[in-house]
Amino acid sequence: MNQFSYLFNPITLFGAVCTLAIFSLIFKENRIYRVFEHMFIGLAVGYDVATTWTQVLKPQWWDPMVVDGQWAWIMTVPVGLMFYGIYTKKFAWMSRLLYGIFFGLTATTIFQDFCQGFMPQVVKSYKPLVPPPAVPNDPWASLHAFSFVVNNLLFMIILTCVLIYFFFAFEQKSKFVQITAKTGRLILMGAFGAIFGSTIMTRMALLIDRVYFLLHDWLRWVH
Amino acid sequence: MHSFFAAIPHHGPEYFGKLIIGLLIVLAILGLLHAAPKQSRRAIIAVFTFLGGLFYFLEFFLPVDPKTNKNFLTGQQEFVAQLSAVIGAYAIGLGVVSLGQYHAKIISRKREGWGNSVVLVIAALIMFTFSILNEYHAKTVLFTDPFQHHTQDIHGVFLVLFEGGLAKLDAATFALIAFFIASASYRAFRIRSVESSLLMIAALIVMLASTTIGTALTNWLPTEGPQANFRIEHISEWLLTRLNSPAQRGIVFGLEVGALATSLRLWLSLERGAYFDAEV
Amino acid sequence: MEHASDNWYVGALSILLALLIVAVIMFAQHRRPPTIRKIAGLNAVDEAVGRATEMGRPVLMVPGLDGLAISTLQALSIFSHIGRNVAKFGNRSIVATNDPLVTGIAEETIRDAYAESGRPELFDTNDIRYLSSQQFAFATGVAGILIRDNVAASFLFGGFYAESLIFAEVGNQVGAVQVAGTTQVTQIPFLIAACDYVIIGDEFYAASAYLSRNPTLLGSLVAQDYCKLILMIIVWLGCIGVSILAAHPGDHPTGWLHFVDKAVKLFKPG
Amino acid sequence: MTTSEKGSVWARMQRVDRRVIYVLLLLSIIIPMLLPQVEFPILPSQQSKDFYTGIENVAEKTPAKIVIVDGFWASGTRGEQQWQTQAIFTHLMKRHLKFAMLSFDTQNKTLMPAIADKLAPQFGYEYGRDYINFGYRPNSVFQQTVKGMVNDIPGTIKKDARAQPIASYPIMNGIKDSKDVGAVIDITPVSSVGVWIGLFQGASQTPLFYAPTAVMAPEGYPYLDSGQISGILTGVKGAGDYEQLLKTKSFGTQATSALSFVYALIILLVIVGNIGYFIERSNTRKVNA
């Protein structure tokens, strides 16, 4: 066996070719990228359809119906077929009926989301503007108290400015409202910049990981 | 509901009889709905949408038994989730038809790039086949590997397709973002306006703070006391926690209220726009 | 908080806001529509559609990756408006989806939009494309459409995640005018960096009202403002409350401080 | 665009071809990887130092207690978090701290233990005596698992990844509940640290260490301020910092070095673009005046 046989390990070799083909997009969309793009979608869809059977329909529909004998699951078949009404003029409305039920189910989960996910954030936004008692022996006690108040006041002001920026129907005629809304937008830009800056490392780490895959796992130039 | 779905021995005539009856019942109901006058269809859809939504609404708002922390609908949640997962899964055909139709047309008319469409279809068929086989016959030996002289089973082929193909394509595409983030920041970070300058300054500070060069810039400042606040890592931290978090919270307030209003319009069939205004 | 009964005050607040929204919508249907402030990104939508038509290149719309969710349905509602305009100009609309369920509604939405504009013959089912349910397979597919179909205007509305920058940068490279808006706050900076116009935060939920000027939707928008105002007042009252408590440390079994203490804890999850 | 405009240096500085940017980006990653001698000095951040000294303190004050390392990361964030994990395990093994791994992700259950198994021989670590793998629990029972471990670790975990009762291993001698845990280390790309703080640390005051991806790090800052977290190791830079503190060199160092080159490149590009923009704009203004 050749000393370079590791280059031909099917998983790494195929993986490396796939990686290089995708990376070629950044220079120019090309024939090889196109082939791999289509292969990617093909593999993904093949896998999606298979998992729809193996993870959903087989364990949640076929097995209960056929193996456990819960015969009523058969009734879901004509209901599911209603989706395909969109392909005919006559039955198109039936698909809307089924979609309607799904819309309803999706819509009302908002109440739990509002109470469970959102309201805690409202409560957490009550920021005290009075500092807590100083920690004993803190040489910077007044500085800490000062920054506590300033930061909390800033929190309330930023929150208010951003909220006012997002008022659509109230007339923004008064100078005060205009200025707060404008400030809100500027603060948003600063906040977005911060998000941008903090995301770069995570994204670059992914590229570094891919280069490491090519140089270490495949070519073994790096140890 | 559960007793209706109750298991019965599944080989006797009773089982098959019930299967057929079940089908007939649903078809009869659908037939009746379809026979209803056309002008009432919109109302029928609205009623079903409302009833669908009523489930989660009542489940959340009906008082619960303090001992079990459940009301009479809580136990049904799992069933409703299973039912919508199953029915939702039937829709996979809509995707397959959409994709298949598009590529079949390209292949049959030998349009430019039809070879790619062939690749797509073959890849999909192979992946589908091996994913299914891998689930139920993973250990079946397919052939002897000519290079490595050991036998290759179905799971091995699946791994090449999944680990070598799908997972690597996925990771490589994810990593493309790194390139795009570089070109996007080069283009966007210009002192064109107050807004773009703010975006740029905040991003650069946060970036610098996580590098050696950046932290070295302000390393001469003390780590305690008022001046420490001006160390770049503290400015970055301040931007991320004191500026970013209230701003994000403000956005979330608006988004949540927007989602609440949109949900209500959908649930109560008050939504407007092509799909919702069209003749049915 | 799994049920409203864990804290009835929170549950009641959600119902109150919901009733307010419905009431204002009902009221708005019979009144002069309110004026709403300018949203720059949305003014660009029609311009982008017009430009695409002039260039004889199609328009691409992507309703996000959230599946059959509120954000996706809102995106489709925006697309129904855009689709109508595209149809009026006699141009093509391509919609790329990552969920078979969404594919079905997207097809109906765009078909209806073309029919409403009196150009049903221009609608092509092949332009509603399901690509894949997997995030990055979908992303390569959308990149492929942007490049090969030579898209001139691209609209990204809905829930987008890391892949948003792939769409936006490839779109930028092919010279498409891009208008985007997402419910995922952390993706907004990348869209701002790479797109021509970005609508921020709940401008997304205002978009369909803004574009269509439909009285129902405008009413809903006014109601949303009231709701935000109420939440803002709650937060400021809470802020005052906790400040008072911070100024008077200790337990408060009775008296007005007891009342403040209760009020501050009113909406604490059960 | 006229030829003179196209040719002006300032205009070109504003329109560097994206392909040039991409090549430079690739080079700034590949070169430090191939030539480890080309490197940016690494200056560990205060948060990384806190993390390191925190673990040192655990090793000095409570050497007999066990450290719990929980992992949520999978292939998506492996680029950052496998190096964090490797650096942390190296430190634990250097200081002969006993540790247990616990995964809340299906991929993590193989990825994280593989790192420990690879390092173990170097430090003479033996499975069951010096370290143990508590195995995988679905994300849906994360809270219950954490809560259960406060009062009864063997009863909550029951069996290890090799399906043996954990109580049968020597490492678990005398380890009953959260009081016997020296530290918890949360290596995660999701917001899991709040649960550890609320349910575990709140009950037992166990030192908690947080190793998030760079995106998630801000979530930990308020807790670091309040002392509920003893240190934060941020992304791949954190891994590089840690290797520096440990005086070892591995991929984390190279990746951090590559990252510094990448950042320098981006900052340089932004500066170049802005200089071009600024000068060209002032030139046009002069012409107009």
XYZ file of N, CA, C and O in Angstrom, chain B residues 155-260:
424
model
N -24.012 0.952 5.937
C -23.709 2.064 6.825
C -22.451 2.804 6.354
O -22.381 4.032 6.402
N -21.470 2.040 5.860
C -20.229 2.656 5.362
C -20.504 3.573 4.176
O -19.979 4.699 4.113
N -21.334 3.115 3.258
C -21.659 3.949 2.094
C -22.442 5.176 2.552
O -22.190 6.305 2.116
N -23.358 4.958 3.481
C -24.145 6.078 3.997
C -23.221 7.127 4.634
O -23.396 8.326 4.443
N -22.202 6.636 5.349
C -21.275 7.573 5.985
C -20.527 8.412 4.962
O -20.294 9.601 5.177
N -20.128 7.778 3.857
C -19.445 8.542 2.812
C -20.383 9.639 2.304
O -19.988 10.797 2.155
N -21.633 9.270 2.075
C -22.591 10.253 1.565
C -22.887 11.334 2.592
O -22.961 12.517 2.265
N -23.056 10.915 3.851
C -23.478 11.873 4.868
C -22.299 12.664 5.435
O -22.276 13.889 5.364
N -21.290 11.938 5.951
C -20.137 12.630 6.553
C -19.263 13.277 5.490
O -18.790 14.397 5.657
N -19.000 12.526 4.416
C -18.128 13.053 3.375
C -18.836 14.089 2.515
O -18.263 15.115 2.165
N -20.085 13.834 2.189
C -20.812 14.736 1.289
C -21.602 15.795 2.027
O -21.154 16.927 2.200
N -22.779 15.406 2.539
C -23.721 16.376 3.090
C -23.119 17.229 4.200
O -23.184 18.466 4.149
N -22.467 16.588 5.182
C -21.947 17.361 6.320
C -20.833 18.304 5.887
O -20.755 19.442 6.365
N -19.983 17.862 4.967
C -18.868 18.715 4.541
C -19.359 19.868 3.665
O -18.865 20.993 3.760
N -20.334 19.572 2.813
C -20.910 20.645 1.996
C -21.550 21.692 2.898
O -21.432 22.896 2.670
N -22.212 21.206 3.929
C -22.874 22.082 4.879
C -21.853 22.977 5.587
O -22.003 24.198 5.637
N -20.782 22.350 6.103
C -19.765 23.109 6.838
C -19.063 24.095 5.916
O -18.772 25.231 6.311
N -18.795 23.671 4.679
C -18.091 24.556 3.753
C -18.954 25.774 3.429
O -18.462 26.906 3.382
N -20.247 25.547 3.235
C -21.127 26.677 2.928
C -21.216 27.621 4.123
O -21.192 28.843 3.967
N -21.270 27.049 5.309
C -21.305 27.865 6.521
C -20.035 28.726 6.584
O -20.079 29.920 6.904
N -18.893 28.110 6.204
C -17.622 28.824 6.282
C -17.505 29.921 5.222
O -16.718 30.860 5.388
N -18.302 29.825 4.153
C -18.288 30.882 3.127
C -18.577 32.242 3.754
O -18.097 33.276 3.295
N -19.396 32.209 4.818
C -19.796 33.454 5.473
C -18.576 34.249 5.920
O -18.579 35.477 5.908
N -17.491 33.536 6.294
C -16.279 34.228 6.738
C -15.747 35.122 5.624
O -15.343 36.264 5.864
N -15.745 34.611 4.397
C -15.283 35.429 3.272
C -16.197 36.635 3.096
O -15.746 37.760 2.907
N -17.496 36.346 3.166
C -18.454 37.411 2.887
C -18.426 38.481 3.975
O -18.650 39.653 3.713
N -18.139 38.070 5.202
C -18.095 39.041 6.293
C -16.924 39.996 6.050
O -17.003 41.195 6.323
N -15.827 39.460 5.492
C -14.665 40.314 5.213
C -14.996 41.316 4.122
O -14.751 42.527 4.278
N -15.582 40.857 3.024
C -15.851 41.801 1.935
C -16.963 42.776 2.316
O -16.915 43.953 1.964
N -17.952 42.287 3.074
C -19.041 43.180 3.476
C -18.534 44.267 4.415
O -18.920 45.433 4.294
N -17.642 43.907 5.347
C -17.194 44.951 6.279
C -16.297 45.956 5.554
O -16.339 47.144 5.854
N -15.510 45.476 4.598
C -14.688 46.418 3.827
C -15.582 47.446 3.125
O -15.305 48.639 3.136
N -16.659 46.980 2.536
C -17.534 47.880 1.792
C -18.384 48.779 2.678
O -18.592 49.952 2.390
N -18.884 48.175 3.771
C -19.888 48.916 4.551
C -19.271 49.871 5.559
O -19.881 50.879 5.898
N -18.078 49.557 6.058
C -17.507 50.385 7.111
C -16.817 51.610 6.528
O -15.600 51.683 6.445
N -17.620 52.579 6.124
C -17.088 53.841 5.611
C -17.695 54.962 6.432
O -18.850 54.864 6.854
N -16.927 56.056 6.555
C -17.467 57.168 7.333
C -18.346 58.053 6.460
O -18.169 59.253 6.365
N -19.296 57.393 5.790
C -20.169 58.084 4.854
C -21.165 58.990 5.576
O -21.438 60.090 5.169
N -21.737 58.463 6.638
C -22.748 59.230 7.370
C -22.559 58.945 8.847
O -21.772 58.074 9.212
N -23.302 59.672 9.672
C -23.204 59.436 11.115
C -23.558 57.979 11.407
O -22.887 57.294 12.183
N -24.615 57.512 10.739
C -25.077 56.157 11.008
C -24.019 55.119 10.665
O -23.701 54.239 11.459
N -23.456 55.217 9.456
C -22.488 54.193 9.076
C -21.216 54.325 9.901
O -20.539 53.342 10.171
N -20.886 55.552 10.324
C -19.697 55.705 11.161
C -19.898 55.032 12.508
O -18.994 54.371 13.025
N -21.088 55.209 13.075
C -21.369 54.583 14.369
C -21.269 53.062 14.263
O -20.680 52.401 15.112
N -21.848 52.536 13.188
C -21.801 51.091 12.949
C -20.349 50.633 12.924
O -19.956 49.659 13.557
N -19.531 51.394 12.177
C -18.138 51.015 11.996
C -17.359 51.102 13.311
O -16.647 50.167 13.679
N -17.529 52.224 14.012
C -16.739 52.417 15.234
C -17.060 51.326 16.256
O -16.165 50.693 16.817
N -18.352 51.070 16.448
C -18.732 50.046 17.425
C -18.160 48.693 17.019
O -17.602 47.968 17.851
N -18.266 48.363 15.739
C -17.765 47.057 15.287
C -16.261 46.962 15.475
O -15.748 45.942 15.953
N -15.540 48.027 15.140
C -14.081 47.979 15.262
C -13.644 47.859 16.717
O -12.721 47.110 17.035
N -14.337 48.580 17.601
C -13.956 48.497 19.020
C -14.144 47.074 19.541
O -13.253 46.497 20.163
N -15.306 46.503 19.228
C -15.569 45.154 19.731
C -14.575 44.156 19.130
O -14.074 43.253 19.807
N -14.260 44.345 17.846
C -13.280 43.476 17.203
C -11.909 43.614 17.850
O -11.259 42.643 18.198
N -11.472 44.872 17.994
C -10.147 45.137 18.553
C -10.013 44.565 19.957
O -8.974 44.019 20.320
N -11.104 44.689 20.716
C -11.041 44.254 22.107
C -10.746 42.770 22.218
O -10.262 42.312 23.243
N -11.050 42.013 21.175
C -10.782 40.577 21.287
C -9.473 40.194 20.605
O -9.248 39.038 20.314
N -8.621 41.159 20.335
C -7.308 40.804 19.794
C -6.212 41.313 20.708
O -6.414 42.216 21.521
N -5.032 40.745 20.499
C -3.882 41.162 21.283
C -3.504 42.605 20.979
O -3.254 43.391 21.892
N -3.502 42.951 19.671
C -3.126 44.323 19.321
C -4.071 45.300 19.977
O -3.647 46.330 20.497
N -5.349 44.982 19.919
C -6.359 45.883 20.468
C -6.153 46.113 21.942
O -6.080 47.259 22.404
N -6.030 45.021 22.694
C -5.892 45.180 24.142
C -4.561 45.850 24.477
O -4.475 46.580 25.461
N -3.546 45.631 23.644
C -2.248 46.254 23.904
C -2.356 47.779 23.831
O -1.652 48.495 24.536
N -3.261 48.266 23.005
C -3.425 49.715 22.839
C -3.707 50.425 24.150
O -3.238 51.531 24.385
N -4.505 49.786 25.006
C -4.901 50.468 26.245
C -4.355 49.760 27.467
O -4.829 49.960 28.577
N -3.343 48.938 27.252
C -2.800 48.159 28.358
C -2.145 49.033 29.431
O -1.970 48.618 30.569
N -1.776 50.258 29.054
C -1.097 51.143 29.996
C -2.061 51.728 31.021
O -1.637 52.269 32.039
N -3.353 51.598 30.762
C -4.324 52.127 31.737
C -4.426 51.191 32.939
O -4.258 49.980 32.794
N -4.703 51.743 34.117
C -4.818 50.874 35.295
C -6.024 49.944 35.188
O -6.954 50.213 34.440
N -5.988 48.818 35.927
C -7.107 47.884 35.871
C -8.188 48.227 36.884
O -9.235 47.611 36.912
N -7.920 49.179 37.769
C -8.907 49.574 38.784
C -9.179 51.066 38.672
O -8.342 51.806 38.148
N -10.314 51.481 39.191
C -10.588 52.906 39.269
C -11.193 53.467 38.001
O -11.465 52.733 37.058
N -11.424 54.801 37.994
C -12.168 55.411 36.890
C -11.504 55.228 35.531
O -12.171 55.013 34.543
N -10.161 55.295 35.481
C -9.507 55.206 34.180
C -9.667 53.827 33.549
O -9.594 53.671 32.333
N -9.863 52.807 34.394
C -10.003 51.439 33.877
C -11.157 51.342 32.889
O -11.150 50.517 31.986
N -12.150 52.229 33.065
C -13.300 52.191 32.167
C -12.933 52.450 30.719
O -13.683 52.118 29.823
N -11.762 53.068 30.527
C -11.392 53.393 29.159
C -10.513 52.337 28.509
O -10.077 52.508 27.382
N -10.255 51.252 29.216
C -9.562 50.133 28.568
C -10.486 49.579 27.489
O -11.688 49.456 27.696
N -9.900 49.225 26.355
C -10.741 48.899 25.205
C -11.658 47.709 25.484
O -12.804 47.680 25.040
N -11.171 46.737 26.284
C -12.048 45.588 26.535
C -13.254 45.995 27.375
O -14.320 45.404 27.262
N -13.078 47.046 28.194
C -14.224 47.503 28.984
C -15.192 48.316 28.136
O -16.402 48.247 28.329
N -14.640 49.065 27.188
C -15.532 49.804 26.286
C -16.345 48.804 25.474
O -17.562 48.946 25.298
N -15.671 47.769 24.996
C -16.351 46.755 24.198
C -17.450 46.079 25.013
O -18.579 45.901 24.552
N -17.105 45.731 26.254
C -18.075 45.092 27.133
C -19.265 46.022 27.373
O -20.418 45.602 27.362
N -18.928 47.308 27.534
C -19.986 48.301 27.771
C -20.909 48.388 26.557
O -22.135 48.426 26.682
N -20.306 48.390 25.368
C -21.115 48.453 24.144
C -22.036 47.243 24.049
O -23.207 47.363 23.698
N -21.489 46.074 24.373
C -22.268 44.849 24.204
C -23.355 44.696 25.253
O -24.411 44.150 24.974
N -23.091 45.169 26.471
C -24.098 44.948 27.511
C -24.955 46.182 27.783
O -26.156 46.081 27.908
N -24.325 47.344 27.858
C -25.092 48.526 28.262
C -25.764 49.223 27.093
O -26.765 49.897 27.273
N -25.190 49.150 25.904
C -25.799 49.812 24.757
C -26.642 48.816 23.966
O -27.790 49.061 23.631
N -26.033 47.663 23.699
C -26.686 46.689 22.842
C -27.922 46.080 23.490
O -28.957 45.944 22.844
N -27.834 45.740 24.784
C -28.968 44.991 25.321
C -30.244 45.825 25.452
O -31.303 45.331 25.084
N -30.211 47.088 25.910
C -31.489 47.827 25.887
C -31.987 48.087 24.468
O -33.197 48.074 24.226
N -31.052 48.302 23.523
C -31.490 48.545 22.145
C -32.181 47.311 21.592
O -33.262 47.382 21.013
N -31.556 46.149 21.838
C -32.176 44.906 21.365
C -33.514 44.680 22.038
O -34.462 44.209 21.425
N -33.578 45.028 23.326
C -34.846 44.814 24.031
C -35.941 45.691 23.447
O -37.077 45.252 23.300
N -35.569 46.913 23.073
C -36.543 47.792 22.437
C -37.078 47.179 21.154
O -38.286 47.219 20.891
N -36.182 46.584 20.368
C -36.617 45.946 19.123
C -37.540 44.781 19.437
O -38.576 44.593 18.800
N -37.148 44.001 20.459
C -37.950 42.820 20.796
C -39.359 43.223 21.241
O -40.333 42.558 20.894
N -39.500 44.335 21.970
C -40.836 44.828 22.361
C -41.696 44.993 21.112
O -42.822 44.515 21.042
N -41.133 45.684 20.130
C -41.885 45.934 18.906
C -42.207 44.654 18.168
O -43.336 44.459 17.711
N -41.218 43.762 18.068
C -41.433 42.513 17.333
C -42.504 41.653 17.993
O -43.324 41.043 17.318
N -42.492 41.627 19.325
C -43.454 40.782 20.027
C -44.878 41.315 19.821
O -45.793 40.555 19.555
N -45.007 42.620 19.926
C -46.330 43.213 19.726
C -46.774 43.005 18.275
O -47.937 42.672 18.010
N -45.843 43.161 17.347
C -46.159 42.927 15.936
C -46.602 41.499 15.708
O -47.588 41.235 15.002
N -45.897 40.550 16.338
C -46.262 39.144 16.178
C -47.624 38.880 16.801
O -48.434 38.130 16.252
N -47.904 39.547 17.934
C -49.201 39.366 18.592
C -50.322 39.846 17.669
O -51.321 39.151 17.459
